[in-house]
JSON list of C-alpha atoms in Angstrom, two decimals:
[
{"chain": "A", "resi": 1154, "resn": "UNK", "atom": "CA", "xyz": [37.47, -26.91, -45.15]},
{"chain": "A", "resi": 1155, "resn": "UNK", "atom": "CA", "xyz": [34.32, -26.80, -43.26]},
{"chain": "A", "resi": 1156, "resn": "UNK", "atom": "CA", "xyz": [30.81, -27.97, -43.62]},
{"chain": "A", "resi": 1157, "resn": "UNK", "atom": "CA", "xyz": [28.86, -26.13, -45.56]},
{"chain": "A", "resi": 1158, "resn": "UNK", "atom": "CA", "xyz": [25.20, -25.18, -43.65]},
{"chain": "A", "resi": 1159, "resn": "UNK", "atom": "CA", "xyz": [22.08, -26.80, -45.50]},
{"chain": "A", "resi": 1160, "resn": "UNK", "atom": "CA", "xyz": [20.42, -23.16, -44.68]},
{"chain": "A", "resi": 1161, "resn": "UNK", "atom": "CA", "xyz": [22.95, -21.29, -46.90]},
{"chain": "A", "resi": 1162, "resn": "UNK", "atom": "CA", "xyz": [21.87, -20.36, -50.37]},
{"chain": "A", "resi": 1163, "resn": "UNK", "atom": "CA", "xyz": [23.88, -22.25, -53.30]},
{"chain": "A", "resi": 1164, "resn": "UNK", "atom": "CA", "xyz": [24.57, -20.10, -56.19]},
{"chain": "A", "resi": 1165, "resn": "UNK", "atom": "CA", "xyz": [25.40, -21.56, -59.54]},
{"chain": "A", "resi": 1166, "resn": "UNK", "atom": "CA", "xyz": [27.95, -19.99, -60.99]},
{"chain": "A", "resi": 1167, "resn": "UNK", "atom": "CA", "xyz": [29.22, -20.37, -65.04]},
{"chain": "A", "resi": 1168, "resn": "UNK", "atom": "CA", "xyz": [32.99, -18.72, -65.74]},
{"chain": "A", "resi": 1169, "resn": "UNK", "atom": "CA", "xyz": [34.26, -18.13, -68.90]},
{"chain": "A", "resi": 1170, "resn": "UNK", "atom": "CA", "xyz": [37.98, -16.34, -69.48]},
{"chain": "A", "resi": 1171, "resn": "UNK", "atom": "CA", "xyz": [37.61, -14.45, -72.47]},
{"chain": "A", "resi": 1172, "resn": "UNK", "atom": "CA", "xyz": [41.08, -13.15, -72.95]},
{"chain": "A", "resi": 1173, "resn": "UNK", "atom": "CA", "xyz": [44.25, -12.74, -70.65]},
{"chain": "A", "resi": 1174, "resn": "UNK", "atom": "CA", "xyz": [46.54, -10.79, -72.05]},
{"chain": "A", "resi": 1175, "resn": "UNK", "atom": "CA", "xyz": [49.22, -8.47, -70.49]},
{"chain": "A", "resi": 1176, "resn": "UNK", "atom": "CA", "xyz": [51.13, -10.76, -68.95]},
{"chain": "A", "resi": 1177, "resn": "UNK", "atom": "CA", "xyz": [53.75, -8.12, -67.64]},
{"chain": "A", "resi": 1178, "resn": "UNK", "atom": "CA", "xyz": [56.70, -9.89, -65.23]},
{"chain": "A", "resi": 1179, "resn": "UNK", "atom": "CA", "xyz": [57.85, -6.39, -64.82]},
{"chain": "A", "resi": 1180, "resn": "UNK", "atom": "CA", "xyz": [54.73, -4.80, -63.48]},
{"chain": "A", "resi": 1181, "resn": "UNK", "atom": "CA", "xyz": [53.96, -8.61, -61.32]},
{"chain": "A", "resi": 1182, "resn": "UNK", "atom": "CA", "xyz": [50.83, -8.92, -62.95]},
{"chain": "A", "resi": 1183, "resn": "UNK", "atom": "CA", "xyz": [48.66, -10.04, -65.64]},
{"chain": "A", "resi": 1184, "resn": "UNK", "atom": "CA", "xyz": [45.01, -9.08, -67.43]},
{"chain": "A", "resi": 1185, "resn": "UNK", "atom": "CA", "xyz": [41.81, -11.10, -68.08]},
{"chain": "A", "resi": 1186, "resn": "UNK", "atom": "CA", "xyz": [38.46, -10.45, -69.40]},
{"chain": "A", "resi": 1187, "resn": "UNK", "atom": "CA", "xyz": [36.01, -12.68, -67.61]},
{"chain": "A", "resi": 1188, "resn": "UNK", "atom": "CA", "xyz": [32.51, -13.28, -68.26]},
{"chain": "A", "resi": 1189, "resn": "UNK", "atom": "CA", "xyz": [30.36, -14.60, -65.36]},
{"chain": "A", "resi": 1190, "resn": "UNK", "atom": "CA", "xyz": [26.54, -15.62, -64.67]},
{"chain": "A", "resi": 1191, "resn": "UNK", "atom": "CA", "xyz": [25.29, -16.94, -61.45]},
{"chain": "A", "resi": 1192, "resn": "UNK", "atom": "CA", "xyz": [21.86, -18.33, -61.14]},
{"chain": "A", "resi": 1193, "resn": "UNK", "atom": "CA", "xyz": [20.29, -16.82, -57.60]},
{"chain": "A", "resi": 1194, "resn": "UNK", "atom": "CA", "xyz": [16.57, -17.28, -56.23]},
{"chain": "A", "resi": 1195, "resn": "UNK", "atom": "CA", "xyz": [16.40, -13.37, -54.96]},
{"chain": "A", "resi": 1196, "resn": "UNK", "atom": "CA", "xyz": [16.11, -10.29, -57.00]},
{"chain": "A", "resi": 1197, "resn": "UNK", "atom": "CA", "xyz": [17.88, -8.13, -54.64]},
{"chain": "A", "resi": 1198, "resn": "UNK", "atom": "CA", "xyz": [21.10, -8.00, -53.61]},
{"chain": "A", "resi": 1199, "resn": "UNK", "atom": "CA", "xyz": [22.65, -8.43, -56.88]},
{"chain": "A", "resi": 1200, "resn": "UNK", "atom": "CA", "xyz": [25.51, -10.89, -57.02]},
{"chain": "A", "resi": 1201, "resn": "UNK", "atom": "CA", "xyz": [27.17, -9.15, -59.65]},
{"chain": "A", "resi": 1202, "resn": "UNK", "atom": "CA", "xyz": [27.76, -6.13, -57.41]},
{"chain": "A", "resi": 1203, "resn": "UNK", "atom": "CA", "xyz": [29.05, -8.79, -54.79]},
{"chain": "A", "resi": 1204, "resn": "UNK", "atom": "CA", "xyz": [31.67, -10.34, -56.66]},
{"chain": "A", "resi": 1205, "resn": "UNK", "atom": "CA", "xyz": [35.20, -9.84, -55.75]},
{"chain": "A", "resi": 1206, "resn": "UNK", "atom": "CA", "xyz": [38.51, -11.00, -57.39]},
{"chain": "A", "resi": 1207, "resn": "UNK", "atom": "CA", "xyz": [41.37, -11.67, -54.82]},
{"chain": "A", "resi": 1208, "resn": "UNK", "atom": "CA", "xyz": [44.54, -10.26, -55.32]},
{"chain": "A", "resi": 1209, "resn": "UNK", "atom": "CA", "xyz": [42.85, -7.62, -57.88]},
{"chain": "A", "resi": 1210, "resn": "UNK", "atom": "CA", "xyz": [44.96, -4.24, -58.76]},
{"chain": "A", "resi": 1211, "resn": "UNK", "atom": "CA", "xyz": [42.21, -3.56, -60.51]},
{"chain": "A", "resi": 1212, "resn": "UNK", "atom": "CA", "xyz": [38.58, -4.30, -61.48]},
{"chain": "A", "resi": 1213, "resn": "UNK", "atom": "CA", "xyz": [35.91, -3.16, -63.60]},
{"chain": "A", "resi": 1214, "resn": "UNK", "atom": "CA", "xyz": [32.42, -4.33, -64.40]},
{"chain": "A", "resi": 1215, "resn": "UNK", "atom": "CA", "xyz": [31.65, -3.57, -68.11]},
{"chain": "A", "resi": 1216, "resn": "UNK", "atom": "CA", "xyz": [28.29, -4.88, -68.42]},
{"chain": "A", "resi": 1217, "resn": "UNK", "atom": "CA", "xyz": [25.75, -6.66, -66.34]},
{"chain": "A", "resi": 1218, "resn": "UNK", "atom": "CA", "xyz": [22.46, -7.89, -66.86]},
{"chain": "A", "resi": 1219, "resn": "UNK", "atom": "CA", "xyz": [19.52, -9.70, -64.94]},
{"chain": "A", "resi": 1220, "resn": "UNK", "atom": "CA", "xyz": [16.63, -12.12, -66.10]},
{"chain": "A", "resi": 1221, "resn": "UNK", "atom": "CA", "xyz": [13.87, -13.87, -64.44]},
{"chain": "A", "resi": 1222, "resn": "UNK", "atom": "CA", "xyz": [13.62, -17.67, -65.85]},
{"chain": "A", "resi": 1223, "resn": "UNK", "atom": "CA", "xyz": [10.10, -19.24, -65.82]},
{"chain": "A", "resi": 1224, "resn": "UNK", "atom": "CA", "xyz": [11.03, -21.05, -62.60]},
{"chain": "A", "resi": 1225, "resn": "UNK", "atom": "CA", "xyz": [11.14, -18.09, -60.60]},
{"chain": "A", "resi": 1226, "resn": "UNK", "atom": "CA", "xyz": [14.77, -17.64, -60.12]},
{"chain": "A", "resi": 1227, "resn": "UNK", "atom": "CA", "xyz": [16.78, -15.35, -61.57]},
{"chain": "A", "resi": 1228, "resn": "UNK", "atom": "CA", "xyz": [19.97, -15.27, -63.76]},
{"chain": "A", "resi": 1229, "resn": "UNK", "atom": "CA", "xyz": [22.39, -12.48, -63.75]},
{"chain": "A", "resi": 1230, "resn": "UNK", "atom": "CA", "xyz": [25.77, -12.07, -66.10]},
{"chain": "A", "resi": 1231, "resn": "UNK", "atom": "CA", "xyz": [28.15, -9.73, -66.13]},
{"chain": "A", "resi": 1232, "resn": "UNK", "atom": "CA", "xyz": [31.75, -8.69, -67.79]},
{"chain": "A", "resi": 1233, "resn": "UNK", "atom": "CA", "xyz": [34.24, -8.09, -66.11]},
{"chain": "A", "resi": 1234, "resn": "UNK", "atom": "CA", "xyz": [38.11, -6.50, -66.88]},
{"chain": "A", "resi": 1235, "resn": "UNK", "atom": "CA", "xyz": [40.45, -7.04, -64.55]},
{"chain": "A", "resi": 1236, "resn": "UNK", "atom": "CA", "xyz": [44.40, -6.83, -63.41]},
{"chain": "A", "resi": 1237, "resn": "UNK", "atom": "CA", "xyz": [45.80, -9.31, -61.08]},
{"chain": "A", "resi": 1238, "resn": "UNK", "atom": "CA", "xyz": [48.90, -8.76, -59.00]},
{"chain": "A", "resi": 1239, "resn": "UNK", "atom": "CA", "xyz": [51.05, -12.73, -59.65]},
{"chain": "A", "resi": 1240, "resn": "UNK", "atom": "CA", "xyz": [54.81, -13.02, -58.88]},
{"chain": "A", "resi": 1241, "resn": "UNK", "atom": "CA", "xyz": [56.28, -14.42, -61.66]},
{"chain": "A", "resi": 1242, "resn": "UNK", "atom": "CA", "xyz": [59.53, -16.94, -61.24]},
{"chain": "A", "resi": 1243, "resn": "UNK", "atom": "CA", "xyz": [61.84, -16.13, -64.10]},
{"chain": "A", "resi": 1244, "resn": "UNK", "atom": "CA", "xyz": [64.92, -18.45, -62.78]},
{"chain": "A", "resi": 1245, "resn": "UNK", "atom": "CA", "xyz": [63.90, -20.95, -66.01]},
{"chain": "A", "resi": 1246, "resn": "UNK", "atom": "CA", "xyz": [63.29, -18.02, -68.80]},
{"chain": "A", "resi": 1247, "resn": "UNK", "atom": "CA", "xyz": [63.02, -17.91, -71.53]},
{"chain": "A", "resi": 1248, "resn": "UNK", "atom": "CA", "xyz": [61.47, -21.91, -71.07]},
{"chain": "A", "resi": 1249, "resn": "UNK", "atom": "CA", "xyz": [59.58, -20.47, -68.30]},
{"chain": "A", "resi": 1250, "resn": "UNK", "atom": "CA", "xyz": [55.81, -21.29, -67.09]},
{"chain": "A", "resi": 1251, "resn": "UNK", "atom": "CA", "xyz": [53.85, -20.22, -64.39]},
{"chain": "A", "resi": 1252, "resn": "UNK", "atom": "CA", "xyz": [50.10, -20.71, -62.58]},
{"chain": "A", "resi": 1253, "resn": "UNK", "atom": "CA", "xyz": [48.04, -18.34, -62.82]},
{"chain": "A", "resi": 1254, "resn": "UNK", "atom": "CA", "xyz": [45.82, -17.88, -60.44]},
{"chain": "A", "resi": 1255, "resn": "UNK", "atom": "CA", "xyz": [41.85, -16.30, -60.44]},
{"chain": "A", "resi": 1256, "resn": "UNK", "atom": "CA", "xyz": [40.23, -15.85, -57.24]},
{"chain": "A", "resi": 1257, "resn": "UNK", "atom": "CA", "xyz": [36.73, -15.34, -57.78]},
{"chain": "A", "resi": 1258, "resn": "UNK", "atom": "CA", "xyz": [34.69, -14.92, -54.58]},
{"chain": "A", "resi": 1259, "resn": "UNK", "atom": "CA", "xyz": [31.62, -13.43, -52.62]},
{"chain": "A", "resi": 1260, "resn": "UNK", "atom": "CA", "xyz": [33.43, -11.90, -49.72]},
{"chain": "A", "resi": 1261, "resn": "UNK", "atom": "CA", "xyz": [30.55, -10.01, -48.13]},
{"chain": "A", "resi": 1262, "resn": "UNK", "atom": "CA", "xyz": [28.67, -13.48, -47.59]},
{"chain": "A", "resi": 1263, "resn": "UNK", "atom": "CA", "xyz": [30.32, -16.31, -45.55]},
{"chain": "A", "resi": 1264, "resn": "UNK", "atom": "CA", "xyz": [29.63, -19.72, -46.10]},
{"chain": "A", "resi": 1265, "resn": "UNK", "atom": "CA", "xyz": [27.03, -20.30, -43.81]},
{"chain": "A", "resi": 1266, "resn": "UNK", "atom": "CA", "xyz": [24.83, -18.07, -45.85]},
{"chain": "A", "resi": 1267, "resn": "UNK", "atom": "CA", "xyz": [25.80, -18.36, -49.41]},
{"chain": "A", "resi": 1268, "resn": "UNK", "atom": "CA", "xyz": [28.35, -20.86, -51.24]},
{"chain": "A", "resi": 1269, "resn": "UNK", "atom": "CA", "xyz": [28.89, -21.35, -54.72]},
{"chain": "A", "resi": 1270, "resn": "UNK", "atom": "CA", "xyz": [28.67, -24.06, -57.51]},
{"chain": "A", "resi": 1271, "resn": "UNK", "atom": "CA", "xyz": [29.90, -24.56, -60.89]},
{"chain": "A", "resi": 1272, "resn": "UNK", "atom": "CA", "xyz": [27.40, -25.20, -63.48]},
{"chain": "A", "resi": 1273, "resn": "UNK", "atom": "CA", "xyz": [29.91, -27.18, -65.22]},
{"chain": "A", "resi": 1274, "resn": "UNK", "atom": "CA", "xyz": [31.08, -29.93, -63.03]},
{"chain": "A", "resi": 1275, "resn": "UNK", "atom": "CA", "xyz": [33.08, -30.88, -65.46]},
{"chain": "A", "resi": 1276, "resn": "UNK", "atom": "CA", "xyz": [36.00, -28.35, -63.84]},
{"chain": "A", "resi": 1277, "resn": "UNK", "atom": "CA", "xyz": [37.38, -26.50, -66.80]},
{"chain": "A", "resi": 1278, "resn": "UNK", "atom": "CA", "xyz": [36.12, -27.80, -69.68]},
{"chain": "A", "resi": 1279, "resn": "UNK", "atom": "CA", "xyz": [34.49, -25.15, -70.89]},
{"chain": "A", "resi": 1280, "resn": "UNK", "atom": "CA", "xyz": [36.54, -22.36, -68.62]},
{"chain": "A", "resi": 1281, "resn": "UNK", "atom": "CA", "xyz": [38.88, -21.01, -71.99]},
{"chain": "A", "resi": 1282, "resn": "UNK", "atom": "CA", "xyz": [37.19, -18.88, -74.87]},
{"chain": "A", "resi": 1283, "resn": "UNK", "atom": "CA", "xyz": [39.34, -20.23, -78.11]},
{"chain": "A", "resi": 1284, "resn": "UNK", "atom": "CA", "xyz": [42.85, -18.39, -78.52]},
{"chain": "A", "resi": 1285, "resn": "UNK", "atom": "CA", "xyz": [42.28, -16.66, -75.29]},
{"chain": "A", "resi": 1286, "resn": "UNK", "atom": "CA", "xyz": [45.73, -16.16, -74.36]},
{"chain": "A", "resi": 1287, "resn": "UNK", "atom": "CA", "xyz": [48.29, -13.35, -75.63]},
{"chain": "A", "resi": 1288, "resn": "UNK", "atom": "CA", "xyz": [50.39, -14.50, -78.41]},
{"chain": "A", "resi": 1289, "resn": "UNK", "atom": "CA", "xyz": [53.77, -15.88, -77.26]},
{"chain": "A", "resi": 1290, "resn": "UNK", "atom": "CA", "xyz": [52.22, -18.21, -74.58]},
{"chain": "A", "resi": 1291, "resn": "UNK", "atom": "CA", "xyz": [50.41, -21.31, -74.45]},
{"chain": "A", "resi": 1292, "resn": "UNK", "atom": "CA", "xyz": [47.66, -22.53, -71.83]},
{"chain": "A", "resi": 1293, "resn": "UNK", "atom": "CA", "xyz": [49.10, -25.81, -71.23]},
{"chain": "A", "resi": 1294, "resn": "UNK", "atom": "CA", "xyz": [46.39, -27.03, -68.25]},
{"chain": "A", "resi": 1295, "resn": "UNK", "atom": "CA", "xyz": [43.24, -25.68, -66.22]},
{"chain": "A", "resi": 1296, "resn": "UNK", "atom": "CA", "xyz": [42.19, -26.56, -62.48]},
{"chain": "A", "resi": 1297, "resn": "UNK", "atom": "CA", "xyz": [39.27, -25.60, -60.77]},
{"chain": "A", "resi": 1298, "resn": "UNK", "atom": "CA", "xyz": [39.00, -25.60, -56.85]},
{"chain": "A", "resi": 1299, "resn": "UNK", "atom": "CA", "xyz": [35.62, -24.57, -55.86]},
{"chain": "A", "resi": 1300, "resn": "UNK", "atom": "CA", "xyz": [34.48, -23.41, -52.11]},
{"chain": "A", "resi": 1301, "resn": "UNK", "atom": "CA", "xyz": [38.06, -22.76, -50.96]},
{"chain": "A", "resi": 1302, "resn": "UNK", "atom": "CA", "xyz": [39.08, -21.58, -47.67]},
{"chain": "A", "resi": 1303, "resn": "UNK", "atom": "CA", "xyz": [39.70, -17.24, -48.18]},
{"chain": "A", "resi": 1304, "resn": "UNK", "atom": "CA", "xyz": [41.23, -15.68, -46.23]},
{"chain": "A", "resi": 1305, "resn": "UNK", "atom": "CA", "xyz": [43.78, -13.24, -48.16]},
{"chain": "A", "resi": 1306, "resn": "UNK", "atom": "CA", "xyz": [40.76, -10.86, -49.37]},
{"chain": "A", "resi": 1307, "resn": "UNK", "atom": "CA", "xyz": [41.87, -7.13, -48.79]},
{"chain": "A", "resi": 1308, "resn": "UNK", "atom": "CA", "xyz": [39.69, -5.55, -51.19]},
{"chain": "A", "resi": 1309, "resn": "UNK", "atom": "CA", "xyz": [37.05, -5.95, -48.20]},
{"chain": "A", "resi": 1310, "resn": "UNK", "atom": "CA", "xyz": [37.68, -5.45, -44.56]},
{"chain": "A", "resi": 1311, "resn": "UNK", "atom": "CA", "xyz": [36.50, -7.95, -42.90]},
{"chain": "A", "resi": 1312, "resn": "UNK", "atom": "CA", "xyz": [35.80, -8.00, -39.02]},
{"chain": "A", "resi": 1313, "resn": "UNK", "atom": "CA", "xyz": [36.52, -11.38, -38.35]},
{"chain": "A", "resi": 1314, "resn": "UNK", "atom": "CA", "xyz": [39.42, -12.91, -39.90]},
{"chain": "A", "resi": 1315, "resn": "UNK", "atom": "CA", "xyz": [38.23, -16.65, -39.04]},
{"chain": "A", "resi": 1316, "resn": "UNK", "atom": "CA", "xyz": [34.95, -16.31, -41.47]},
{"chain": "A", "resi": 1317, "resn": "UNK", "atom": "CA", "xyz": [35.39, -18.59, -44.08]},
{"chain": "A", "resi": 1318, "resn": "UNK", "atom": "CA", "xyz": [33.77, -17.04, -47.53]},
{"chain": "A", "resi": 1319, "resn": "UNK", "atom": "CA", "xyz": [32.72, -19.48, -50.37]},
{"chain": "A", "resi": 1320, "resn": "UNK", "atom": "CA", "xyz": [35.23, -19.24, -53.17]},
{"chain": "A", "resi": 1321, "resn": "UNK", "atom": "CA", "xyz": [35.80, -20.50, -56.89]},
{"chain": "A", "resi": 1322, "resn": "UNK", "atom": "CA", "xyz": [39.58, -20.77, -57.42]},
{"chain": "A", "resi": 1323, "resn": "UNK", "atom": "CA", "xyz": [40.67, -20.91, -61.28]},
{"chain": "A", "resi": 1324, "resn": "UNK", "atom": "CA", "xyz": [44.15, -22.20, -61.95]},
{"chain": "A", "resi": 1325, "resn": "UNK", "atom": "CA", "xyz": [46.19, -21.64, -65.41]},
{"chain": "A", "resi": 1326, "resn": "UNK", "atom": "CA", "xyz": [48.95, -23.26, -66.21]},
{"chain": "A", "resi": 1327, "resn": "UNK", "atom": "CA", "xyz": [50.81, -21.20, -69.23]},
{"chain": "A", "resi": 1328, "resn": "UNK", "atom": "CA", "xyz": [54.12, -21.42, -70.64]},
{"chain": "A", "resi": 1329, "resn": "UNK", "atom": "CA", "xyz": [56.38, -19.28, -72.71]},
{"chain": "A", "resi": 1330, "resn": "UNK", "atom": "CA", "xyz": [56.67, -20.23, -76.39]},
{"chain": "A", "resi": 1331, "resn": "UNK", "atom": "CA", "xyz": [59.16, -18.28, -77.33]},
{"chain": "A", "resi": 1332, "resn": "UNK", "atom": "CA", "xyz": [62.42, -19.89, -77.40]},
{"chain": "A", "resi": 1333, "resn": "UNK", "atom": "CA", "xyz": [59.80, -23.52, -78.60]},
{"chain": "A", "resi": 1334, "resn": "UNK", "atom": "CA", "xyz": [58.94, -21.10, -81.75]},
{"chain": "A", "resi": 1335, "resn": "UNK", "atom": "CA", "xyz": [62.61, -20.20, -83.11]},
{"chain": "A", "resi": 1336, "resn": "UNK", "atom": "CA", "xyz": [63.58, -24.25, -82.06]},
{"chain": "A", "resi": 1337, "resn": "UNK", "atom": "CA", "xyz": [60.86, -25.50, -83.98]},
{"chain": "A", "resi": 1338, "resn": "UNK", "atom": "CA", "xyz": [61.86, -22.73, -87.19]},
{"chain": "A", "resi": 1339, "resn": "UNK", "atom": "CA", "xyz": [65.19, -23.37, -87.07]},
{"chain": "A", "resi": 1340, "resn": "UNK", "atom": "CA", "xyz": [65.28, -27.25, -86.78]},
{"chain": "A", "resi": 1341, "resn": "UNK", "atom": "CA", "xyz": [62.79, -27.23, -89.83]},
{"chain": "A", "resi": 1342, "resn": "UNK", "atom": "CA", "xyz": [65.13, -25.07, -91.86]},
{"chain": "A", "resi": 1343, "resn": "UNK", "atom": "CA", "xyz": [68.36, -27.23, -90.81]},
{"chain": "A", "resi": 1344, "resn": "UNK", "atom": "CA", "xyz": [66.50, -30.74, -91.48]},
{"chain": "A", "resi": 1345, "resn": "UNK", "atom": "CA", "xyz": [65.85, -29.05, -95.31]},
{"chain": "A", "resi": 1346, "resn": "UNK", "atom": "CA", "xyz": [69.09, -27.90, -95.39]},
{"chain": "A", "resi": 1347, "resn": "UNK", "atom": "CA", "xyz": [70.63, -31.08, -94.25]},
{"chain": "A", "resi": 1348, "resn": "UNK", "atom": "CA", "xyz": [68.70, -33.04, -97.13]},
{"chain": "A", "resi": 1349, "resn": "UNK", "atom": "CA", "xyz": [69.70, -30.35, -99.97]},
{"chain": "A", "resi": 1350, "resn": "UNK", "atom": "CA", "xyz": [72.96, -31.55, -99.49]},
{"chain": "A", "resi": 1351, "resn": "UNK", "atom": "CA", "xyz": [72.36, -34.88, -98.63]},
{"chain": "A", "resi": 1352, "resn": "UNK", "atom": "CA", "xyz": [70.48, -35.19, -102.36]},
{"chain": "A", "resi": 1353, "resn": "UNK", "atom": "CA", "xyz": [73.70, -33.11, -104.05]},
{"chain": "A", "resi": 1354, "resn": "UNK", "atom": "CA", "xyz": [76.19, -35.84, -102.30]},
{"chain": "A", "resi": 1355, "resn": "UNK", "atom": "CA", "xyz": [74.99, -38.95, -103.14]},
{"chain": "A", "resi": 1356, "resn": "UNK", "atom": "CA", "xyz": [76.08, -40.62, -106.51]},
{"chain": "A", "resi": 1357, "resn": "UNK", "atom": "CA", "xyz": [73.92, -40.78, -109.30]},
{"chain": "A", "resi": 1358, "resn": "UNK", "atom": "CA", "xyz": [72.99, -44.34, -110.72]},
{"chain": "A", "resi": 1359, "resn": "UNK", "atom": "CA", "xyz": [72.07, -45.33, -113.70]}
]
């Protein structure tokens, strides 16, 4: 990656996925609800109206919302809904798993104006709302790569490919619990069954 400039602006930024559900292999995709604030020192532009998510079908801001703290900076959050185009790899179905990936980015400033931080340094501790997921899968790990190198951003042309744009990359690693589900049912109910007549073969004593 590069150096980031000590003139550009740092942005705190806070991520929480509230749901992701849809996961569609058919349709190559899959749906969150995300809920973002960024801490900025300027009133104007808003951030919220800056954020992109890479590889988006589609996205829509739900609700957005600005304060000024005491300090004299400002904090903005907003909802977002959003489908993400993801190939998924079905060779291992039905024990299948597969990374999902969240781009989250500010493509109209490069880095040597504005780059991001995560309030949390703690990368991904507090990136999953509770039972988040769609039932039928399981988040079994979360990564967090923050100022990455984009590139791949169509949403925005862009007139010089080279321009490096500050980026928080969120990485979920789910897995299908299907075929886990009817393994764990049916080894419960052949384990019982096993023991019924386990008990009726074995000789009484007195």
């Amino acid at each position: 990656g590069s150096k980031i400039s000590p003139m550009a602006e740092k942005q705190k930024v806070g991520i929480k996925i509230m749901k992701i559900y849809d996961i569609n292999p058919n349709n190559s995709s899959f749906k969150i609800i995300a809920w973002i604030n960024i801490k900025h020192k300027h009133l104007t532009p808003n951030p919220m109206d800056q954020i992109e998510f890479a590889d988006a079908i589609h996205q829509k801001k739900d609700f957005s919302t600005t304060t000024k703290t005491v300090n004299g900076e400002y904090i903005s959050e907003a909802k977002f809904n959003v489908e993400i185009s993801h190939h998924f790899n079905l060779k291992k179905f039905p024990l299948d798993s597969h990374d999902l990936i969240i781009n989250i980015e500010n493509s109209l400033n490069p880095k040597l104006k504005l780059v991001y931080t995560l309030y949390n340094q703690k990368k991904g501790a507090t990136l999953l709302q509770p039972n988040s997921i769609e039932s039928g899968w399981i988040v079994k790990k979360t990564s967090v790569v923050v100022n990455a190198n984009a590139y791949d951003n169509l949403l925005t042309p862009r007139q010089d490919d080279k321009t490096l744009y500050s980026r928080i990359q969120i990485i979920l690693n789910i897995k299908r619990l299907g075929l886990r589900a009817f393994f764990s049912v049916f080894t419960t109910l052949y384990l019982s069954f096993f023991l019924f007549w386990l008990a009726l073969a074995l000789p009484i004593t007195k």
